């Protein structure tokens, strides 16, 4: 009897040590320095500016040859001056460069981004980590442009585009005039350190793991968003949680302090299986706060997204043998919730 008890204890301890060791390995930043990926952001904005001073026909041909489908996408979908086949195409291009607005914006973009060395290094590390987990993934070329505040990021056939004019810094002189399109709670994140997280998030959402249209319950959307943020955790290990989700430090702390109340609210209001988007969108979309929770509008927004992130993290902590690709391929939100055993308590309780 004694030997059986000792054996059981040893097995239990060994299993516990294995779990701890596996969890530690998951949290350990993997070395990706030898993965042969080197990102160099191509400055389409500078090449595009050549249209201002050089003969249009040969310069357009050069841009089309260098940038492929991105050039046409930029003209037609980003700055929206019509098709390259339109009779007014050359005039529309001339009008883009004619005003003071273009020269002012070009000045500020050039001042903020005289080069992209820091961004190149950040994207290189992130793309190497994507290759570490997904060796067969074809990585996009990265182009930088400015669009007159039309598009912060774009994704297309073999490319990812970055609108530098929407990453000029929270105090850019342009953003106060754009408050109707970009309220302060949005534009405060228009900073250089947000570029790489937005690239990784855009690739995850739009290219690698698009959301399934049939997953329309709040729970499904919570877990989907939680998986995207967990993916970002692995690809951007040095980026702050607040930057990944777009919170202030105060909002992140509020969520941590009241996570028990947040979860209790979702349960008490029977929201997990709600599919009416009008009822659940306020727990998923950008906003200054979440109506109905917290005092004096101090609650964080996107509480469904944040809670989904915590569920996924707890699920992965309890399943150290589940790989990142296996997690991202798993569409069973209910199983992930059940096996996470998510039962949070307020920090202050």
PDB file of N, CA and C in Angstrom, residues 249-338:
ATOM      1  N   UNK A 249      -2.838  52.059 -20.662  1.00  0.00           N
ATOM      2  CA  UNK A 249      -2.415  51.281 -19.495  1.00  0.00           C
ATOM      3  C   UNK A 249      -3.525  51.249 -18.442  1.00  0.00           C
ATOM      4  N   UNK A 250      -4.259  52.348 -18.322  1.00  0.00           N
ATOM      5  CA  UNK A 250      -5.344  52.427 -17.344  1.00  0.00           C
ATOM      6  C   UNK A 250      -6.478  51.479 -17.713  1.00  0.00           C
ATOM      7  N   UNK A 251      -6.815  51.389 -18.978  1.00  0.00           N
ATOM      8  CA  UNK A 251      -7.876  50.478 -19.411  1.00  0.00           C
ATOM      9  C   UNK A 251      -7.480  49.023 -19.186  1.00  0.00           C
ATOM     10  N   UNK A 252      -6.227  48.708 -19.460  1.00  0.00           N
ATOM     11  CA  UNK A 252      -5.763  47.338 -19.243  1.00  0.00           C
ATOM     12  C   UNK A 252      -5.841  46.977 -17.762  1.00  0.00           C
ATOM     13  N   UNK A 253      -5.445  47.905 -16.913  1.00  0.00           N
ATOM     14  CA  UNK A 253      -5.514  47.661 -15.468  1.00  0.00           C
ATOM     15  C   UNK A 253      -6.958  47.503 -15.020  1.00  0.00           C
ATOM     16  N   UNK A 254      -7.868  48.285 -15.592  1.00  0.00           N
ATOM     17  CA  UNK A 254      -9.283  48.172 -15.232  1.00  0.00           C
ATOM     18  C   UNK A 254      -9.793  46.764 -15.532  1.00  0.00           C
ATOM     19  N   UNK A 255      -9.429  46.238 -16.688  1.00  0.00           N
ATOM     20  CA  UNK A 255      -9.853  44.883 -17.047  1.00  0.00           C
ATOM     21  C   UNK A 255      -9.302  43.857 -16.063  1.00  0.00           C
ATOM     22  N   UNK A 256      -8.049  43.983 -15.708  1.00  0.00           N
ATOM     23  CA  UNK A 256      -7.441  43.052 -14.754  1.00  0.00           C
ATOM     24  C   UNK A 256      -8.118  43.157 -13.390  1.00  0.00           C
ATOM     25  N   UNK A 257      -8.390  44.373 -12.957  1.00  0.00           N
ATOM     26  CA  UNK A 257      -8.992  44.586 -11.640  1.00  0.00           C
ATOM     27  C   UNK A 257     -10.404  44.015 -11.554  1.00  0.00           C
ATOM     28  N   UNK A 258     -11.146  44.081 -12.661  1.00  0.00           N
ATOM     29  CA  UNK A 258     -12.566  43.724 -12.619  1.00  0.00           C
ATOM     30  C   UNK A 258     -12.907  42.550 -13.544  1.00  0.00           C
ATOM     31  N   UNK A 259     -11.949  41.679 -13.803  1.00  0.00           N
ATOM     32  CA  UNK A 259     -12.203  40.588 -14.743  1.00  0.00           C
ATOM     33  C   UNK A 259     -13.302  39.651 -14.253  1.00  0.00           C
ATOM     34  N   UNK A 260     -13.436  39.489 -12.936  1.00  0.00           N
ATOM     35  CA  UNK A 260     -14.526  38.673 -12.406  1.00  0.00           C
ATOM     36  C   UNK A 260     -15.875  39.296 -12.710  1.00  0.00           C
ATOM     37  N   UNK A 261     -15.985  40.595 -12.513  1.00  0.00           N
ATOM     38  CA  UNK A 261     -17.238  41.297 -12.804  1.00  0.00           C
ATOM     39  C   UNK A 261     -17.576  41.257 -14.289  1.00  0.00           C
ATOM     40  N   UNK A 262     -16.561  41.393 -15.118  1.00  0.00           N
ATOM     41  CA  UNK A 262     -16.782  41.367 -16.568  1.00  0.00           C
ATOM     42  C   UNK A 262     -17.366  40.018 -16.980  1.00  0.00           C
ATOM     43  N   UNK A 263     -16.729  38.945 -16.512  1.00  0.00           N
ATOM     44  CA  UNK A 263     -17.213  37.611 -16.862  1.00  0.00           C
ATOM     45  C   UNK A 263     -18.606  37.360 -16.283  1.00  0.00           C
ATOM     46  N   UNK A 264     -18.817  37.802 -15.065  1.00  0.00           N
ATOM     47  CA  UNK A 264     -20.127  37.654 -14.444  1.00  0.00           C
ATOM     48  C   UNK A 264     -21.204  38.384 -15.223  1.00  0.00           C
ATOM     49  N   UNK A 265     -20.864  39.551 -15.751  1.00  0.00           N
ATOM     50  CA  UNK A 265     -21.826  40.323 -16.544  1.00  0.00           C
ATOM     51  C   UNK A 265     -22.230  39.547 -17.798  1.00  0.00           C
ATOM     52  N   UNK A 266     -21.264  38.988 -18.504  1.00  0.00           N
ATOM     53  CA  UNK A 266     -21.591  38.216 -19.714  1.00  0.00           C
ATOM     54  C   UNK A 266     -22.506  37.030 -19.388  1.00  0.00           C
ATOM     55  N   UNK A 267     -22.243  36.382 -18.251  1.00  0.00           N
ATOM     56  CA  UNK A 267     -23.059  35.222 -17.873  1.00  0.00           C
ATOM     57  C   UNK A 267     -24.456  35.650 -17.430  1.00  0.00           C
ATOM     58  N   UNK A 268     -24.527  36.656 -16.590  1.00  0.00           N
ATOM     59  CA  UNK A 268     -25.816  37.088 -16.054  1.00  0.00           C
ATOM     60  C   UNK A 268     -26.746  37.640 -17.137  1.00  0.00           C
ATOM     61  N   UNK A 269     -26.147  38.275 -18.145  1.00  0.00           N
ATOM     62  CA  UNK A 269     -26.948  38.853 -19.225  1.00  0.00           C
ATOM     63  C   UNK A 269     -27.200  37.853 -20.363  1.00  0.00           C
ATOM     64  N   UNK A 270     -26.736  36.588 -20.168  1.00  0.00           N
ATOM     65  CA  UNK A 270     -26.926  35.538 -21.182  1.00  0.00           C
ATOM     66  C   UNK A 270     -26.421  35.970 -22.563  1.00  0.00           C
ATOM     67  N   UNK A 271     -25.230  36.526 -22.572  1.00  0.00           N
ATOM     68  CA  UNK A 271     -24.699  37.087 -23.811  1.00  0.00           C
ATOM     69  C   UNK A 271     -23.831  36.119 -24.611  1.00  0.00           C
ATOM     70  N   UNK A 272     -23.331  35.064 -24.003  1.00  0.00           N
ATOM     71  CA  UNK A 272     -22.340  34.224 -24.688  1.00  0.00           C
ATOM     72  C   UNK A 272     -22.881  33.631 -25.981  1.00  0.00           C
ATOM     73  N   UNK A 273     -24.146  33.293 -26.005  1.00  0.00           N
ATOM     74  CA  UNK A 273     -24.702  32.626 -27.184  1.00  0.00           C
ATOM     75  C   UNK A 273     -25.623  33.553 -27.984  1.00  0.00           C
ATOM     76  N   UNK A 274     -25.560  34.827 -27.651  1.00  0.00           N
ATOM     77  CA  UNK A 274     -26.333  35.827 -28.385  1.00  0.00           C
ATOM     78  C   UNK A 274     -25.744  35.981 -29.790  1.00  0.00           C
ATOM     79  N   UNK A 275     -26.614  36.027 -30.804  1.00  0.00           N
ATOM     80  CA  UNK A 275     -26.146  36.155 -32.186  1.00  0.00           C
ATOM     81  C   UNK A 275     -26.606  37.450 -32.853  1.00  0.00           C
ATOM     82  N   UNK A 276     -27.397  38.242 -32.146  1.00  0.00           N
ATOM     83  CA  UNK A 276     -27.840  39.530 -32.691  1.00  0.00           C
ATOM     84  C   UNK A 276     -26.677  40.518 -32.603  1.00  0.00           C
ATOM     85  N   UNK A 277     -26.112  40.859 -33.757  1.00  0.00           N
ATOM     86  CA  UNK A 277     -24.905  41.693 -33.740  1.00  0.00           C
ATOM     87  C   UNK A 277     -25.174  43.065 -33.131  1.00  0.00           C
ATOM     88  N   UNK A 278     -26.393  43.563 -33.280  1.00  0.00           N
ATOM     89  CA  UNK A 278     -26.723  44.854 -32.687  1.00  0.00           C
ATOM     90  C   UNK A 278     -26.578  44.818 -31.166  1.00  0.00           C
ATOM     91  N   UNK A 279     -26.797  43.649 -30.574  1.00  0.00           N
ATOM     92  CA  UNK A 279     -26.692  43.527 -29.119  1.00  0.00           C
ATOM     93  C   UNK A 279     -25.256  43.277 -28.649  1.00  0.00           C
ATOM     94  N   UNK A 280     -24.454  42.648 -29.498  1.00  0.00           N
ATOM     95  CA  UNK A 280     -23.116  42.243 -29.039  1.00  0.00           C
ATOM     96  C   UNK A 280     -21.987  43.112 -29.576  1.00  0.00           C
ATOM     97  N   UNK A 281     -22.282  43.957 -30.581  1.00  0.00           N
ATOM     98  CA  UNK A 281     -21.191  44.690 -31.212  1.00  0.00           C
ATOM     99  C   UNK A 281     -20.465  45.627 -30.250  1.00  0.00           C
ATOM    100  N   UNK A 282     -21.172  46.132 -29.224  1.00  0.00           N
ATOM    101  CA  UNK A 282     -20.508  47.061 -28.297  1.00  0.00           C
ATOM    102  C   UNK A 282     -19.473  46.373 -27.419  1.00  0.00           C
ATOM    103  N   UNK A 283     -19.458  45.047 -27.427  1.00  0.00           N
ATOM    104  CA  UNK A 283     -18.429  44.318 -26.669  1.00  0.00           C
ATOM    105  C   UNK A 283     -17.259  43.887 -27.562  1.00  0.00           C
ATOM    106  N   UNK A 284     -17.343  44.275 -28.846  1.00  0.00           N
ATOM    107  CA  UNK A 284     -16.327  43.855 -29.812  1.00  0.00           C
ATOM    108  C   UNK A 284     -15.672  45.019 -30.550  1.00  0.00           C
ATOM    109  N   UNK A 285     -16.398  46.115 -30.710  1.00  0.00           N
ATOM    110  CA  UNK A 285     -15.929  47.208 -31.564  1.00  0.00           C
ATOM    111  C   UNK A 285     -15.167  48.276 -30.795  1.00  0.00           C
ATOM    112  N   UNK A 286     -14.451  49.097 -31.558  1.00  0.00           N
ATOM    113  CA  UNK A 286     -13.736  50.233 -30.980  1.00  0.00           C
ATOM    114  C   UNK A 286     -14.721  51.211 -30.351  1.00  0.00           C
ATOM    115  N   UNK A 287     -14.343  51.759 -29.215  1.00  0.00           N
ATOM    116  CA  UNK A 287     -15.175  52.742 -28.517  1.00  0.00           C
ATOM    117  C   UNK A 287     -14.318  53.368 -27.416  1.00  0.00           C
ATOM    118  N   UNK A 288     -14.753  54.497 -26.857  1.00  0.00           N
ATOM    119  CA  UNK A 288     -13.990  55.067 -25.740  1.00  0.00           C
ATOM    120  C   UNK A 288     -14.169  54.285 -24.446  1.00  0.00           C
ATOM    121  N   UNK A 289     -15.306  53.571 -24.318  1.00  0.00           N
ATOM    122  CA  UNK A 289     -15.579  52.767 -23.122  1.00  0.00           C
ATOM    123  C   UNK A 289     -16.730  51.836 -23.449  1.00  0.00           C
ATOM    124  N   UNK A 290     -17.100  50.965 -22.501  1.00  0.00           N
ATOM    125  CA  UNK A 290     -18.235  50.059 -22.700  1.00  0.00           C
ATOM    126  C   UNK A 290     -19.431  50.566 -21.901  1.00  0.00           C
ATOM    127  N   UNK A 291     -20.501  50.949 -22.562  1.00  0.00           N
ATOM    128  CA  UNK A 291     -21.679  51.425 -21.841  1.00  0.00           C
ATOM    129  C   UNK A 291     -22.232  50.351 -20.902  1.00  0.00           C
ATOM    130  N   UNK A 292     -22.651  50.789 -19.713  1.00  0.00           N
ATOM    131  CA  UNK A 292     -23.289  49.871 -18.776  1.00  0.00           C
ATOM    132  C   UNK A 292     -22.341  49.174 -17.820  1.00  0.00           C
ATOM    133  N   UNK A 293     -21.033  49.344 -18.007  1.00  0.00           N
ATOM    134  CA  UNK A 293     -20.064  48.742 -17.093  1.00  0.00           C
ATOM    135  C   UNK A 293     -19.131  49.822 -16.553  1.00  0.00           C
ATOM    136  N   UNK A 294     -18.816  49.718 -15.279  1.00  0.00           N
ATOM    137  CA  UNK A 294     -17.895  50.660 -14.668  1.00  0.00           C
ATOM    138  C   UNK A 294     -18.563  51.970 -14.301  1.00  0.00           C
ATOM    139  N   UNK A 295     -17.851  52.754 -13.529  1.00  0.00           N
ATOM    140  CA  UNK A 295     -18.336  54.057 -13.086  1.00  0.00           C
ATOM    141  C   UNK A 295     -17.663  55.161 -13.880  1.00  0.00           C
ATOM    142  N   UNK A 296     -18.424  56.233 -14.147  1.00  0.00           N
ATOM    143  CA  UNK A 296     -17.872  57.431 -14.780  1.00  0.00           C
ATOM    144  C   UNK A 296     -17.178  57.131 -16.105  1.00  0.00           C
ATOM    145  N   UNK A 297     -17.729  56.208 -16.870  1.00  0.00           N
ATOM    146  CA  UNK A 297     -17.203  55.870 -18.199  1.00  0.00           C
ATOM    147  C   UNK A 297     -15.733  55.450 -18.166  1.00  0.00           C
ATOM    148  N   UNK A 298     -15.337  54.786 -17.081  1.00  0.00           N
ATOM    149  CA  UNK A 298     -13.933  54.385 -16.942  1.00  0.00           C
ATOM    150  C   UNK A 298     -13.666  52.973 -17.463  1.00  0.00           C
ATOM    151  N   UNK A 299     -14.711  52.271 -17.880  1.00  0.00           N
ATOM    152  CA  UNK A 299     -14.515  50.900 -18.334  1.00  0.00           C
ATOM    153  C   UNK A 299     -13.745  50.883 -19.656  1.00  0.00           C
ATOM    154  N   UNK A 300     -13.069  49.782 -19.902  1.00  0.00           N
ATOM    155  CA  UNK A 300     -12.372  49.603 -21.166  1.00  0.00           C
ATOM    156  C   UNK A 300     -13.355  49.205 -22.255  1.00  0.00           C
ATOM    157  N   UNK A 301     -13.043  49.471 -23.519  1.00  0.00           N
ATOM    158  CA  UNK A 301     -13.875  48.992 -24.623  1.00  0.00           C
ATOM    159  C   UNK A 301     -13.508  47.558 -24.988  1.00  0.00           C
ATOM    160  N   UNK A 302     -14.217  47.011 -25.946  1.00  0.00           N
ATOM    161  CA  UNK A 302     -13.899  45.690 -26.523  1.00  0.00           C
ATOM    162  C   UNK A 302     -13.730  44.608 -25.450  1.00  0.00           C
ATOM    163  N   UNK A 303     -14.627  44.591 -24.484  1.00  0.00           N
ATOM    164  CA  UNK A 303     -14.472  43.646 -23.377  1.00  0.00           C
ATOM    165  C   UNK A 303     -14.651  42.193 -23.831  1.00  0.00           C
ATOM    166  N   UNK A 304     -15.414  41.974 -24.893  1.00  0.00           N
ATOM    167  CA  UNK A 304     -15.514  40.634 -25.435  1.00  0.00           C
ATOM    168  C   UNK A 304     -14.191  40.166 -26.021  1.00  0.00           C
ATOM    169  N   UNK A 305     -13.481  41.077 -26.674  1.00  0.00           N
ATOM    170  CA  UNK A 305     -12.173  40.760 -27.253  1.00  0.00           C
ATOM    171  C   UNK A 305     -11.166  40.457 -26.145  1.00  0.00           C
ATOM    172  N   UNK A 306     -11.135  41.318 -25.140  1.00  0.00           N
ATOM    173  CA  UNK A 306     -10.178  41.111 -24.047  1.00  0.00           C
ATOM    174  C   UNK A 306     -10.476  39.800 -23.304  1.00  0.00           C
ATOM    175  N   UNK A 307     -11.759  39.543 -23.032  1.00  0.00           N
ATOM    176  CA  UNK A 307     -12.117  38.320 -22.308  1.00  0.00           C
ATOM    177  C   UNK A 307     -11.783  37.087 -23.130  1.00  0.00           C
ATOM    178  N   UNK A 308     -12.040  37.137 -24.428  1.00  0.00           N
ATOM    179  CA  UNK A 308     -11.671  36.020 -25.293  1.00  0.00           C
ATOM    180  C   UNK A 308     -10.183  35.738 -25.247  1.00  0.00           C
ATOM    181  N   UNK A 309      -9.396  36.773 -25.175  1.00  0.00           N
ATOM    182  CA  UNK A 309      -7.939  36.645 -25.060  1.00  0.00           C
ATOM    183  C   UNK A 309      -7.569  35.898 -23.781  1.00  0.00           C
ATOM    184  N   UNK A 310      -8.212  36.248 -22.678  1.00  0.00           N
ATOM    185  CA  UNK A 310      -7.904  35.589 -21.403  1.00  0.00           C
ATOM    186  C   UNK A 310      -8.321  34.113 -21.443  1.00  0.00           C
ATOM    187  N   UNK A 311      -9.445  33.831 -22.079  1.00  0.00           N
ATOM    188  CA  UNK A 311      -9.897  32.441 -22.198  1.00  0.00           C
ATOM    189  C   UNK A 311      -8.885  31.623 -22.981  1.00  0.00           C
ATOM    190  N   UNK A 312      -8.443  32.150 -24.106  1.00  0.00           N
ATOM    191  CA  UNK A 312      -7.494  31.423 -24.946  1.00  0.00           C
ATOM    192  C   UNK A 312      -6.168  31.235 -24.215  1.00  0.00           C
ATOM    193  N   UNK A 313      -5.697  32.265 -23.539  1.00  0.00           N
ATOM    194  CA  UNK A 313      -4.438  32.129 -22.790  1.00  0.00           C
ATOM    195  C   UNK A 313      -4.552  31.046 -21.724  1.00  0.00           C
ATOM    196  N   UNK A 314      -5.690  31.021 -21.027  1.00  0.00           N
ATOM    197  CA  UNK A 314      -5.853  30.012 -19.974  1.00  0.00           C
ATOM    198  C   UNK A 314      -5.979  28.621 -20.582  1.00  0.00           C
ATOM    199  N   UNK A 315      -6.642  28.523 -21.719  1.00  0.00           N
ATOM    200  CA  UNK A 315      -6.746  27.231 -22.416  1.00  0.00           C
ATOM    201  C   UNK A 315      -5.357  26.720 -22.785  1.00  0.00           C
ATOM    202  N   UNK A 316      -4.510  27.609 -23.310  1.00  0.00           N
ATOM    203  CA  UNK A 316      -3.173  27.180 -23.730  1.00  0.00           C
ATOM    204  C   UNK A 316      -2.286  26.854 -22.534  1.00  0.00           C
ATOM    205  N   UNK A 317      -2.502  27.536 -21.423  1.00  0.00           N
ATOM    206  CA  UNK A 317      -1.752  27.197 -20.208  1.00  0.00           C
ATOM    207  C   UNK A 317      -2.108  25.797 -19.729  1.00  0.00           C
ATOM    208  N   UNK A 318      -3.357  25.418 -19.893  1.00  0.00           N
ATOM    209  CA  UNK A 318      -3.807  24.096 -19.442  1.00  0.00           C
ATOM    210  C   UNK A 318      -3.523  23.003 -20.474  1.00  0.00           C
ATOM    211  N   UNK A 319      -3.115  23.405 -21.686  1.00  0.00           N
ATOM    212  CA  UNK A 319      -2.833  22.437 -22.756  1.00  0.00           C
ATOM    213  C   UNK A 319      -1.462  22.749 -23.363  1.00  0.00           C
ATOM    214  N   UNK A 320      -0.401  22.486 -22.619  1.00  0.00           N
ATOM    215  CA  UNK A 320       0.940  22.875 -23.088  1.00  0.00           C
ATOM    216  C   UNK A 320       1.397  22.132 -24.334  1.00  0.00           C
ATOM    217  N   UNK A 321       0.737  21.039 -24.679  1.00  0.00           N
ATOM    218  CA  UNK A 321       1.143  20.294 -25.872  1.00  0.00           C
ATOM    219  C   UNK A 321       0.435  20.769 -27.141  1.00  0.00           C
ATOM    220  N   UNK A 322      -0.518  21.677 -27.010  1.00  0.00           N
ATOM    221  CA  UNK A 322      -1.199  22.229 -28.182  1.00  0.00           C
ATOM    222  C   UNK A 322      -0.298  23.275 -28.825  1.00  0.00           C
ATOM    223  N   UNK A 323      -0.029  23.102 -30.116  1.00  0.00           N
ATOM    224  CA  UNK A 323       0.835  24.043 -30.823  1.00  0.00           C
ATOM    225  C   UNK A 323       0.036  25.259 -31.276  1.00  0.00           C
ATOM    226  N   UNK A 324       0.742  26.310 -31.639  1.00  0.00           N
ATOM    227  CA  UNK A 324       0.064  27.504 -32.141  1.00  0.00           C
ATOM    228  C   UNK A 324      -0.752  27.195 -33.400  1.00  0.00           C
ATOM    229  N   UNK A 325      -0.197  26.492 -34.397  1.00  0.00           N
ATOM    230  CA  UNK A 325      -1.036  26.155 -35.565  1.00  0.00           C
ATOM    231  C   UNK A 325      -2.264  25.326 -35.206  1.00  0.00           C
ATOM    232  N   UNK A 326      -2.141  24.417 -34.243  1.00  0.00           N
ATOM    233  CA  UNK A 326      -3.308  23.632 -33.832  1.00  0.00           C
ATOM    234  C   UNK A 326      -4.367  24.523 -33.195  1.00  0.00           C
ATOM    235  N   UNK A 327      -3.940  25.452 -32.368  1.00  0.00           N
ATOM    236  CA  UNK A 327      -4.894  26.385 -31.763  1.00  0.00           C
ATOM    237  C   UNK A 327      -5.608  27.198 -32.831  1.00  0.00           C
ATOM    238  N   UNK A 328      -4.848  27.763 -33.748  1.00  0.00           N
ATOM    239  CA  UNK A 328      -5.447  28.649 -34.737  1.00  0.00           C
ATOM    240  C   UNK A 328      -6.395  27.898 -35.668  1.00  0.00           C
ATOM    241  N   UNK A 329      -6.172  26.605 -35.848  1.00  0.00           N
ATOM    242  CA  UNK A 329      -7.040  25.803 -36.717  1.00  0.00           C
ATOM    243  C   UNK A 329      -8.285  25.290 -35.999  1.00  0.00           C
ATOM    244  N   UNK A 330      -8.319  25.392 -34.678  1.00  0.00           N
ATOM    245  CA  UNK A 330      -9.426  24.855 -33.886  1.00  0.00           C
ATOM    246  C   UNK A 330     -10.571  25.858 -33.849  1.00  0.00           C
ATOM    247  N   UNK A 331     -11.706  25.499 -34.441  1.00  0.00           N
ATOM    248  CA  UNK A 331     -12.851  26.412 -34.515  1.00  0.00           C
ATOM    249  C   UNK A 331     -13.898  26.113 -33.452  1.00  0.00           C
ATOM    250  N   UNK A 332     -13.595  25.214 -32.531  1.00  0.00           N
ATOM    251  CA  UNK A 332     -14.579  24.820 -31.518  1.00  0.00           C
ATOM    252  C   UNK A 332     -14.458  25.741 -30.305  1.00  0.00           C
ATOM    253  N   UNK A 333     -15.148  26.868 -30.371  1.00  0.00           N
ATOM    254  CA  UNK A 333     -15.071  27.852 -29.295  1.00  0.00           C
ATOM    255  C   UNK A 333     -15.593  27.292 -27.983  1.00  0.00           C
ATOM    256  N   UNK A 334     -16.640  26.494 -28.048  1.00  0.00           N
ATOM    257  CA  UNK A 334     -17.209  25.927 -26.832  1.00  0.00           C
ATOM    258  C   UNK A 334     -16.209  25.010 -26.143  1.00  0.00           C
ATOM    259  N   UNK A 335     -15.523  24.182 -26.911  1.00  0.00           N
ATOM    260  CA  UNK A 335     -14.521  23.292 -26.331  1.00  0.00           C
ATOM    261  C   UNK A 335     -13.404  24.093 -25.667  1.00  0.00           C
ATOM    262  N   UNK A 336     -12.952  25.137 -26.342  1.00  0.00           N
ATOM    263  CA  UNK A 336     -11.877  25.956 -25.782  1.00  0.00           C
ATOM    264  C   UNK A 336     -12.329  26.595 -24.475  1.00  0.00           C
ATOM    265  N   UNK A 337     -13.563  27.093 -24.433  1.00  0.00           N
ATOM    266  CA  UNK A 337     -14.084  27.669 -23.192  1.00  0.00           C
ATOM    267  C   UNK A 337     -14.177  26.608 -22.099  1.00  0.00           C
ATOM    268  N   UNK A 338     -14.749  25.454 -22.432  1.00  0.00           N
ATOM    269  CA  UNK A 338     -14.927  24.400 -21.428  1.00  0.00           C
ATOM    270  C   UNK A 338     -13.592  23.967 -20.842  1.00  0.00           C
TER     271      UNK A 338
END
